[in-house]
Each structure stands twice: as C-alpha cells, then as structure tokens.
C-alpha cells in the first residue's frame, strides 16, 4: 500500500491501478471511475478543506490527465454537470471539458485544464488577469429568461438566514439587515447562467491566459450575483483591477433594477457567509462574513459601486 496526498492506493508490480480508498469516494464511485478510465493513478488531491466534495487529479497510462469530483451529499455536483451540459460557447480551452458524469452517483470527470491558481500568485494583482476574467464572464452569462419569483424567493431565504444569525451578530446589526431586506421590492429579474463563485481561487493562469474552473455553484441568476465576492475582496481599494474587469465584461451596474438586485445578492451572501462558516467551524471565514455584513450595511445596504467602493 502507498499513500499520496492523504490517499491510500493499491499498487502492485504495475504502477497503474484501478482502485483507491479515500474518505468521500464510495465503492460505487470507484467502480464508475474504473469503467470510464480503466487503470489510473492519483496524481494529487485538490479538495478544499471543510468541503463535502472530493477533487482528485488522475492520470492514465496513455498520458491522459483528468479531474474527478465526487461527493456523497453535495448538490454542487449536479449543478456542475448541468452547467457543462448547457454548454459554454466560445470558451474552448478556457473552461474544463466534461467527459463523464453520473448525477445520481454525484460523480463527474473533466479533462485536466493546465494552469496554476491565480489566488495567491502575482497574477492576482495584474489588471490583465481581470480584463480576461471579465471577458470570460461575459461569455458565460448566457440569457436564461425572466423570472417573476427569483427576487421574492431570495428575499425569503435571506430572511431565514438572518434569523439563523441571531446569536452570531449584534442585535442592532440584525435589525439593520432586516430593514435593508424589507427595502427590496420584489419584481421581475432577468436571469443569466452565472458561475456562482467567481473569484481568483477559481481562476487559473497558464502562460498569461486566464481560465475558469469549479462550476459547482453555477445556476440561473441575475448577472450581478457574480460581482459580490470580487467587490468584497480584490476590488476593495483597487480601482485599477475593477476597471480592467468591467472593461472585459462590457457592462457595469447602472440601472436601478441592477442596483436593487446587487443589494439583495450582497445581503444574502454576506449573512450567508457568517452562518455557513459558523456551522462548519471556520472562524476566519466567519469573521470575513461579519466584515461583509458591516460593509454592506455601511454602503447603503450593499450598493457597492462597480469599483467595490461606497457610493459618494
């Protein structure tokens, strides 16, 4: 038996094998992988801590390289399969290619997309990275119809999350969140195919070319949903980065409807971060959520501008 990146693998005289043992990979999933790929070896484990999805890089004797995602409980696998199934026209080489999928087994295989994570690299501070990321997002945002229920449903869910945060945030903050949420007026919303977690930790850079991975949170939402994380992180105090991003994206938040939708998305993701991080025992991320909440409330209930700054 040999171990690599927390994995236990069965190795005989041939270094290639068709089995692996790891928490999060079921016997059924192992059988499916073997039927799809034949003999393989585990190259590395790319799973994020405190997540319920296992992410492995595999290799096969013919030189093939693949990314496997597996879960026992997460609905993100189904979302990712659905996102690839809808297609991503014009983004060949910039996003993964789905090769095998079994939604009921919560398992998918994509072709390995070469590159290094933008997060934590010099590319994270390079405006060209954000110009390309904006351009990719414009292509990802395919029209997905008009919803007359999206705003009302998200408002209801956000209200429920605020109630779950009763012991996590000061009473005054909870009251301010409720007032801000009450100010959102339900109405029709134009939906697109959003990424759901658009930020440098899900971007790769490969010889100057930006690529996008991890579509586990992809869904049909207003386009402004994909702005929230960037506004609260990389764009704060960095107008050069945000300007490059919106140049690539080809649009900014200008209309009253877009501003209201951004306000609602900010409220939902901010308080949702606090509650989720607390539930999984991540105090650092929980603190980031608290900072998001404070920022949203201090910036007119989430009316962050295109540059991630409060309106003047």
CSV table of C-alpha atoms in Angstrom, one decimal:
chain,number,residue,atom,x,y,z
A,1,UNK,CA,0.0,0.0,0.0
A,2,UNK,CA,1.2,3.5,-0.8
A,3,UNK,CA,-0.1,6.9,0.4
A,4,UNK,CA,-0.1,10.2,-1.6
A,5,UNK,CA,-1.8,13.4,-0.6
A,6,UNK,CA,-3.9,11.7,2.0
A,7,UNK,CA,-4.9,8.9,-0.3
A,8,UNK,CA,-4.5,5.1,0.1
A,9,UNK,CA,-3.8,3.4,-3.2
A,10,UNK,CA,-3.4,-0.2,-4.2
A,11,UNK,CA,-0.1,-0.6,-6.1
A,12,UNK,CA,1.1,-3.9,-7.5
A,13,UNK,CA,4.0,-4.5,-9.8
A,14,UNK,CA,2.3,-2.2,-12.3
A,15,UNK,CA,2.3,1.4,-11.0
A,16,UNK,CA,-1.1,1.9,-12.6
A,17,UNK,CA,-4.2,0.7,-10.7
A,18,UNK,CA,-7.9,0.9,-10.9
A,19,UNK,CA,-8.8,1.4,-7.3
A,20,UNK,CA,-8.3,3.9,-4.5
A,21,UNK,CA,-9.6,4.3,-1.0
A,22,UNK,CA,-10.3,7.7,0.4
A,23,UNK,CA,-13.0,9.2,2.6
A,24,UNK,CA,-15.5,10.7,0.3
A,25,UNK,CA,-15.1,8.2,-2.6
A,26,UNK,CA,-17.6,5.4,-2.4
A,27,UNK,CA,-17.2,1.9,-3.8
A,28,UNK,CA,-19.8,2.7,-6.5
A,29,UNK,CA,-17.9,5.8,-7.5
A,30,UNK,CA,-14.7,3.8,-7.7
A,31,UNK,CA,-16.3,1.3,-9.9
A,32,UNK,CA,-17.6,4.0,-12.2
A,33,UNK,CA,-14.2,5.6,-12.4
A,34,UNK,CA,-12.6,2.3,-13.4
A,35,UNK,CA,-15.2,1.6,-16.0
A,36,UNK,CA,-14.7,5.1,-17.5
A,37,UNK,CA,-10.9,5.5,-17.3
A,38,UNK,CA,-9.5,2.0,-16.9
A,39,UNK,CA,-6.3,1.8,-14.9
A,40,UNK,CA,-5.3,5.1,-13.3
A,41,UNK,CA,-3.1,6.7,-10.7
A,42,UNK,CA,-3.8,9.5,-8.3
A,43,UNK,CA,-1.5,12.5,-9.1
A,44,UNK,CA,-2.8,14.9,-6.5
A,45,UNK,CA,-5.7,15.8,-4.2
A,46,UNK,CA,-7.1,19.3,-4.9
A,47,UNK,CA,-10.0,19.1,-2.4
A,48,UNK,CA,-10.7,22.2,-0.3
A,49,UNK,CA,-10.8,21.8,3.5
A,50,UNK,CA,-14.2,21.8,5.2
A,51,UNK,CA,-16.0,21.0,1.9
A,52,UNK,CA,-18.0,17.9,1.2
A,53,UNK,CA,-16.6,17.4,-2.3
A,54,UNK,CA,-13.5,15.4,-3.1
A,55,UNK,CA,-11.4,16.7,-6.0
A,56,UNK,CA,-8.7,14.5,-7.5
A,57,UNK,CA,-6.3,14.8,-10.4
A,58,UNK,CA,-5.8,11.4,-12.1
A,59,UNK,CA,-3.5,10.1,-14.8
A,60,UNK,CA,-3.8,7.1,-17.1
A,61,UNK,CA,-1.1,5.0,-18.8
A,62,UNK,CA,-1.7,6.7,-22.2
A,63,UNK,CA,-0.8,10.1,-20.8
A,64,UNK,CA,-4.4,11.2,-20.1
A,65,UNK,CA,-4.9,13.7,-17.3
A,66,UNK,CA,-8.3,14.2,-15.6
A,67,UNK,CA,-10.0,15.9,-12.8
A,68,UNK,CA,-12.5,13.9,-10.8
A,69,UNK,CA,-15.2,15.4,-8.5
A,70,UNK,CA,-17.1,13.2,-6.1
A,71,UNK,CA,-19.4,13.7,-3.2
A,72,UNK,CA,-21.8,11.7,-1.0
A,73,UNK,CA,-24.1,14.7,-0.1
A,74,UNK,CA,-23.4,17.8,-2.1
A,75,UNK,CA,-25.8,19.1,-4.7
A,76,UNK,CA,-22.9,21.0,-6.3
A,77,UNK,CA,-22.1,18.0,-8.4
A,78,UNK,CA,-25.5,18.1,-10.1
A,79,UNK,CA,-25.1,21.9,-10.6
A,80,UNK,CA,-21.7,21.4,-12.3
A,81,UNK,CA,-23.0,18.7,-14.6
A,82,UNK,CA,-26.0,20.8,-15.5
A,83,UNK,CA,-23.7,23.8,-16.3
A,84,UNK,CA,-21.5,21.8,-18.6
A,85,UNK,CA,-24.5,20.2,-20.2
A,86,UNK,CA,-25.9,23.6,-21.1
A,87,UNK,CA,-22.7,24.4,-23.0
A,88,UNK,CA,-20.2,27.3,-22.8
A,89,UNK,CA,-19.9,28.5,-26.4
A,90,UNK,CA,-16.8,30.4,-27.3
A,91,UNK,CA,-14.8,29.3,-24.3
A,92,UNK,CA,-12.9,26.3,-25.6
A,93,UNK,CA,-9.7,25.9,-23.8
A,94,UNK,CA,-10.8,28.4,-21.1
A,95,UNK,CA,-13.1,26.1,-19.1
A,96,UNK,CA,-13.0,22.4,-18.4
A,97,UNK,CA,-14.5,19.8,-20.8
A,98,UNK,CA,-16.9,17.3,-19.2
A,99,UNK,CA,-16.0,13.7,-20.3
A,100,UNK,CA,-18.1,11.5,-17.9
A,101,UNK,CA,-20.9,12.2,-15.4
A,102,UNK,CA,-23.3,10.3,-13.2
A,103,UNK,CA,-25.6,12.7,-11.4
A,104,UNK,CA,-27.2,10.1,-9.3
A,105,UNK,CA,-23.8,8.9,-8.1
A,106,UNK,CA,-22.6,12.5,-7.6
A,107,UNK,CA,-19.6,12.0,-9.8
A,108,UNK,CA,-18.0,13.7,-12.8
A,109,UNK,CA,-14.8,13.6,-14.8
A,110,UNK,CA,-13.4,16.5,-16.8
A,111,UNK,CA,-10.3,16.8,-18.9
A,112,UNK,CA,-7.5,18.3,-16.9
A,113,UNK,CA,-7.1,22.0,-17.5
A,114,UNK,CA,-3.5,23.1,-17.2
A,115,UNK,CA,-2.6,26.2,-15.2
A,116,UNK,CA,-1.9,27.5,-11.7
A,117,UNK,CA,-4.3,29.1,-9.3
A,118,UNK,CA,-4.5,32.9,-9.7
A,119,UNK,CA,-5.2,33.3,-5.9
A,120,UNK,CA,-2.0,33.9,-4.1
A,121,UNK,CA,0.1,34.4,-7.2
A,122,UNK,CA,1.4,37.6,-8.9
A,123,UNK,CA,-1.4,37.3,-11.4
A,124,UNK,CA,-3.9,38.2,-8.7
A,125,UNK,CA,-2.7,41.8,-8.8
A,126,UNK,CA,-2.4,42.0,-12.6
A,127,UNK,CA,-5.1,44.1,-14.3
A,128,UNK,CA,-4.8,41.9,-17.4
A,129,UNK,CA,-6.0,38.9,-15.3
A,130,UNK,CA,-9.2,40.8,-14.5
A,131,UNK,CA,-9.7,42.0,-18.1
A,132,UNK,CA,-9.6,38.4,-19.3
A,133,UNK,CA,-11.8,37.2,-16.4
A,134,UNK,CA,-14.4,39.9,-17.2
A,135,UNK,CA,-14.4,38.8,-20.9
A,136,UNK,CA,-14.8,35.1,-19.9
A,137,UNK,CA,-17.7,36.0,-17.6
A,138,UNK,CA,-19.4,37.9,-20.4
A,139,UNK,CA,-19.3,34.7,-22.5
A,140,UNK,CA,-20.5,32.6,-19.5
A,141,UNK,CA,-23.5,34.9,-18.9
A,142,UNK,CA,-25.9,33.4,-21.5
A,143,UNK,CA,-29.5,34.6,-21.3
A,144,UNK,CA,-31.7,32.4,-19.2
A,145,UNK,CA,-35.1,34.1,-19.3
A,146,UNK,CA,-37.1,36.4,-17.0
A,147,UNK,CA,-38.1,35.2,-13.5
A,148,UNK,CA,-41.0,36.7,-11.6
A,149,UNK,CA,-40.2,34.6,-8.5
A,150,UNK,CA,-36.4,34.9,-8.1
A,151,UNK,CA,-36.4,38.1,-6.1
A,152,UNK,CA,-39.2,37.1,-3.8
A,153,UNK,CA,-37.6,33.6,-3.2
A,154,UNK,CA,-34.2,35.0,-2.5
A,155,UNK,CA,-35.6,37.6,-0.2
A,156,UNK,CA,-37.4,34.9,1.8
A,157,UNK,CA,-34.3,32.8,2.0
A,158,UNK,CA,-32.2,35.7,3.2
A,159,UNK,CA,-34.8,36.5,5.9
A,160,UNK,CA,-34.5,32.9,7.1
A,161,UNK,CA,-30.7,33.2,7.2
A,162,UNK,CA,-30.9,36.4,9.2
A,163,UNK,CA,-33.0,34.6,11.8
A,164,UNK,CA,-30.3,31.8,12.0
A,165,UNK,CA,-27.7,34.5,12.7
A,166,UNK,CA,-29.4,35.7,15.9
A,167,UNK,CA,-26.6,34.5,18.1
A,168,UNK,CA,-23.8,35.4,15.7
A,169,UNK,CA,-24.4,39.1,15.1
A,170,UNK,CA,-25.3,42.1,17.3
A,171,UNK,CA,-29.0,42.9,17.7
A,172,UNK,CA,-28.6,46.3,16.1
A,173,UNK,CA,-26.9,44.7,13.1
A,174,UNK,CA,-29.7,42.1,12.7
A,175,UNK,CA,-32.3,44.9,12.9
A,176,UNK,CA,-30.4,46.8,10.2
A,177,UNK,CA,-30.2,43.8,8.0
A,178,UNK,CA,-34.0,43.3,8.3
A,179,UNK,CA,-34.7,46.9,7.4
A,180,UNK,CA,-32.4,46.7,4.4
A,181,UNK,CA,-34.1,43.5,3.3
A,182,UNK,CA,-37.5,45.0,3.7
A,183,UNK,CA,-36.4,47.7,1.4
A,184,UNK,CA,-36.0,45.2,-1.5
A,185,UNK,CA,-39.2,45.3,-3.7
A,186,UNK,CA,-40.0,42.0,-5.4
A,187,UNK,CA,-40.2,42.2,-9.2
A,188,UNK,CA,-39.1,40.5,-12.4
A,189,UNK,CA,-35.4,39.7,-12.8
A,190,UNK,CA,-33.5,39.0,-15.9
A,191,UNK,CA,-31.5,35.8,-15.4
A,192,UNK,CA,-28.3,34.5,-17.0
A,193,UNK,CA,-26.1,31.4,-16.5
A,194,UNK,CA,-23.9,32.5,-13.6
A,195,UNK,CA,-20.7,30.9,-12.3
A,196,UNK,CA,-21.8,31.3,-8.6
A,197,UNK,CA,-18.3,31.7,-7.1
A,198,UNK,CA,-16.4,34.0,-9.4
A,199,UNK,CA,-13.1,34.9,-7.8
A,200,UNK,CA,-9.3,34.2,-8.2
A,201,UNK,CA,-9.4,31.0,-6.3
A,202,UNK,CA,-11.5,29.6,-9.2
A,203,UNK,CA,-9.3,31.1,-11.9
A,204,UNK,CA,-6.2,29.6,-13.4
A,205,UNK,CA,-3.4,31.3,-15.3
A,206,UNK,CA,-1.4,29.4,-18.0
A,207,UNK,CA,1.3,31.3,-19.8
A,208,UNK,CA,-0.7,34.6,-19.4
A,209,UNK,CA,-4.0,33.0,-20.4
A,210,UNK,CA,-6.8,33.0,-17.8
A,211,UNK,CA,-9.1,30.0,-17.4
A,212,UNK,CA,-12.1,29.4,-15.1
A,213,UNK,CA,-12.8,26.2,-13.1
A,214,UNK,CA,-15.3,24.9,-10.5
A,215,UNK,CA,-18.9,25.3,-11.7
A,216,UNK,CA,-20.4,23.6,-8.6
A,217,UNK,CA,-22.4,26.7,-7.7
A,218,UNK,CA,-23.5,27.6,-11.2
A,219,UNK,CA,-27.1,28.4,-11.7
A,220,UNK,CA,-29.6,30.8,-13.4
A,221,UNK,CA,-29.4,34.1,-11.5
A,222,UNK,CA,-29.1,37.9,-12.2
A,223,UNK,CA,-25.7,38.8,-13.6
A,224,UNK,CA,-24.7,40.9,-10.6
A,225,UNK,CA,-24.6,37.7,-8.5
A,226,UNK,CA,-21.1,37.1,-9.8
A,227,UNK,CA,-19.8,40.5,-8.7
A,228,UNK,CA,-20.3,40.1,-5.0
A,229,UNK,CA,-17.2,38.2,-4.0
A,230,UNK,CA,-14.9,40.4,-6.1
A,231,UNK,CA,-16.5,43.6,-4.7
A,232,UNK,CA,-15.8,42.5,-1.2
A,233,UNK,CA,-12.2,41.2,-1.8
A,234,UNK,CA,-10.0,42.1,-4.7
A,235,UNK,CA,-11.8,45.3,-5.8
A,236,UNK,CA,-11.6,47.0,-2.4
A,237,UNK,CA,-9.2,49.9,-2.8
A,238,UNK,CA,-8.1,48.6,-6.2
A,239,UNK,CA,-10.0,50.5,-8.9
A,240,UNK,CA,-7.3,49.5,-11.5
A,241,UNK,CA,-8.4,45.9,-11.1
A,242,UNK,CA,-12.1,46.6,-11.2
A,243,UNK,CA,-11.8,48.9,-14.2
A,244,UNK,CA,-10.0,46.2,-16.1
A,245,UNK,CA,-12.6,43.7,-15.1
A,246,UNK,CA,-15.5,45.8,-16.2
A,247,UNK,CA,-13.7,46.7,-19.4
A,248,UNK,CA,-13.6,43.0,-20.2
A,249,UNK,CA,-17.1,42.3,-19.1
A,250,UNK,CA,-18.5,45.1,-21.2
A,251,UNK,CA,-21.1,46.4,-18.7
A,252,UNK,CA,-21.4,48.0,-15.2
A,253,UNK,CA,-24.0,48.3,-12.6
A,254,UNK,CA,-26.0,51.3,-13.6
A,255,UNK,CA,-29.8,50.7,-13.7
A,256,UNK,CA,-32.0,51.0,-10.6
A,257,UNK,CA,-33.0,47.3,-11.1
A,258,UNK,CA,-29.4,46.1,-11.2
A,259,UNK,CA,-28.6,48.1,-8.1
A,260,UNK,CA,-31.5,46.6,-6.2
A,261,UNK,CA,-30.6,43.1,-7.3
A,262,UNK,CA,-27.0,43.7,-6.2
A,263,UNK,CA,-28.2,44.9,-2.9
A,264,UNK,CA,-30.2,41.7,-2.4
A,265,UNK,CA,-27.3,39.5,-3.5
A,266,UNK,CA,-25.0,41.3,-1.1
A,267,UNK,CA,-27.3,40.8,1.8
A,268,UNK,CA,-27.8,37.2,1.0
A,269,UNK,CA,-24.1,36.3,0.5
A,270,UNK,CA,-22.9,38.4,3.4
A,271,UNK,CA,-25.1,37.0,6.2
A,272,UNK,CA,-25.0,33.6,4.5
A,273,UNK,CA,-21.2,33.5,4.8
A,274,UNK,CA,-21.4,34.2,8.6
A,275,UNK,CA,-23.9,31.4,9.2
A,276,UNK,CA,-22.2,28.8,6.9
A,277,UNK,CA,-18.8,29.5,8.3
A,278,UNK,CA,-20.0,29.2,11.8
A,279,UNK,CA,-21.8,25.9,11.1
A,280,UNK,CA,-18.7,24.3,9.6
A,281,UNK,CA,-16.4,25.7,12.4
A,282,UNK,CA,-14.3,28.2,10.3
A,283,UNK,CA,-13.8,31.3,12.5
A,284,UNK,CA,-11.6,33.1,10.0
A,285,UNK,CA,-14.2,32.8,7.2
A,286,UNK,CA,-16.9,33.7,9.7
A,287,UNK,CA,-15.0,36.9,10.5
A,288,UNK,CA,-14.8,37.7,6.8
A,289,UNK,CA,-18.6,37.3,6.7
A,290,UNK,CA,-19.1,39.7,9.5
A,291,UNK,CA,-16.9,42.2,7.7
A,292,UNK,CA,-19.0,41.7,4.6
A,293,UNK,CA,-22.2,42.4,6.6
A,294,UNK,CA,-20.7,45.6,8.1
A,295,UNK,CA,-19.5,46.7,4.7
A,296,UNK,CA,-22.9,46.0,3.1
A,297,UNK,CA,-24.8,48.0,5.8
A,298,UNK,CA,-22.3,50.9,5.8
A,299,UNK,CA,-22.5,51.1,2.0
A,300,UNK,CA,-26.2,51.8,1.8
A,301,UNK,CA,-27.4,48.2,2.2
A,302,UNK,CA,-25.0,46.8,-0.3
A,303,UNK,CA,-25.0,49.4,-3.0
A,304,UNK,CA,-21.3,48.9,-3.8
A,305,UNK,CA,-20.3,50.6,-7.0
A,306,UNK,CA,-18.6,48.9,-9.9
A,307,UNK,CA,-15.3,49.6,-8.2
A,308,UNK,CA,-16.2,48.0,-4.9
A,309,UNK,CA,-16.4,51.4,-3.2
A,310,UNK,CA,-19.3,53.0,-1.4
A,311,UNK,CA,-21.3,55.5,-3.5
A,312,UNK,CA,-20.3,59.1,-3.0
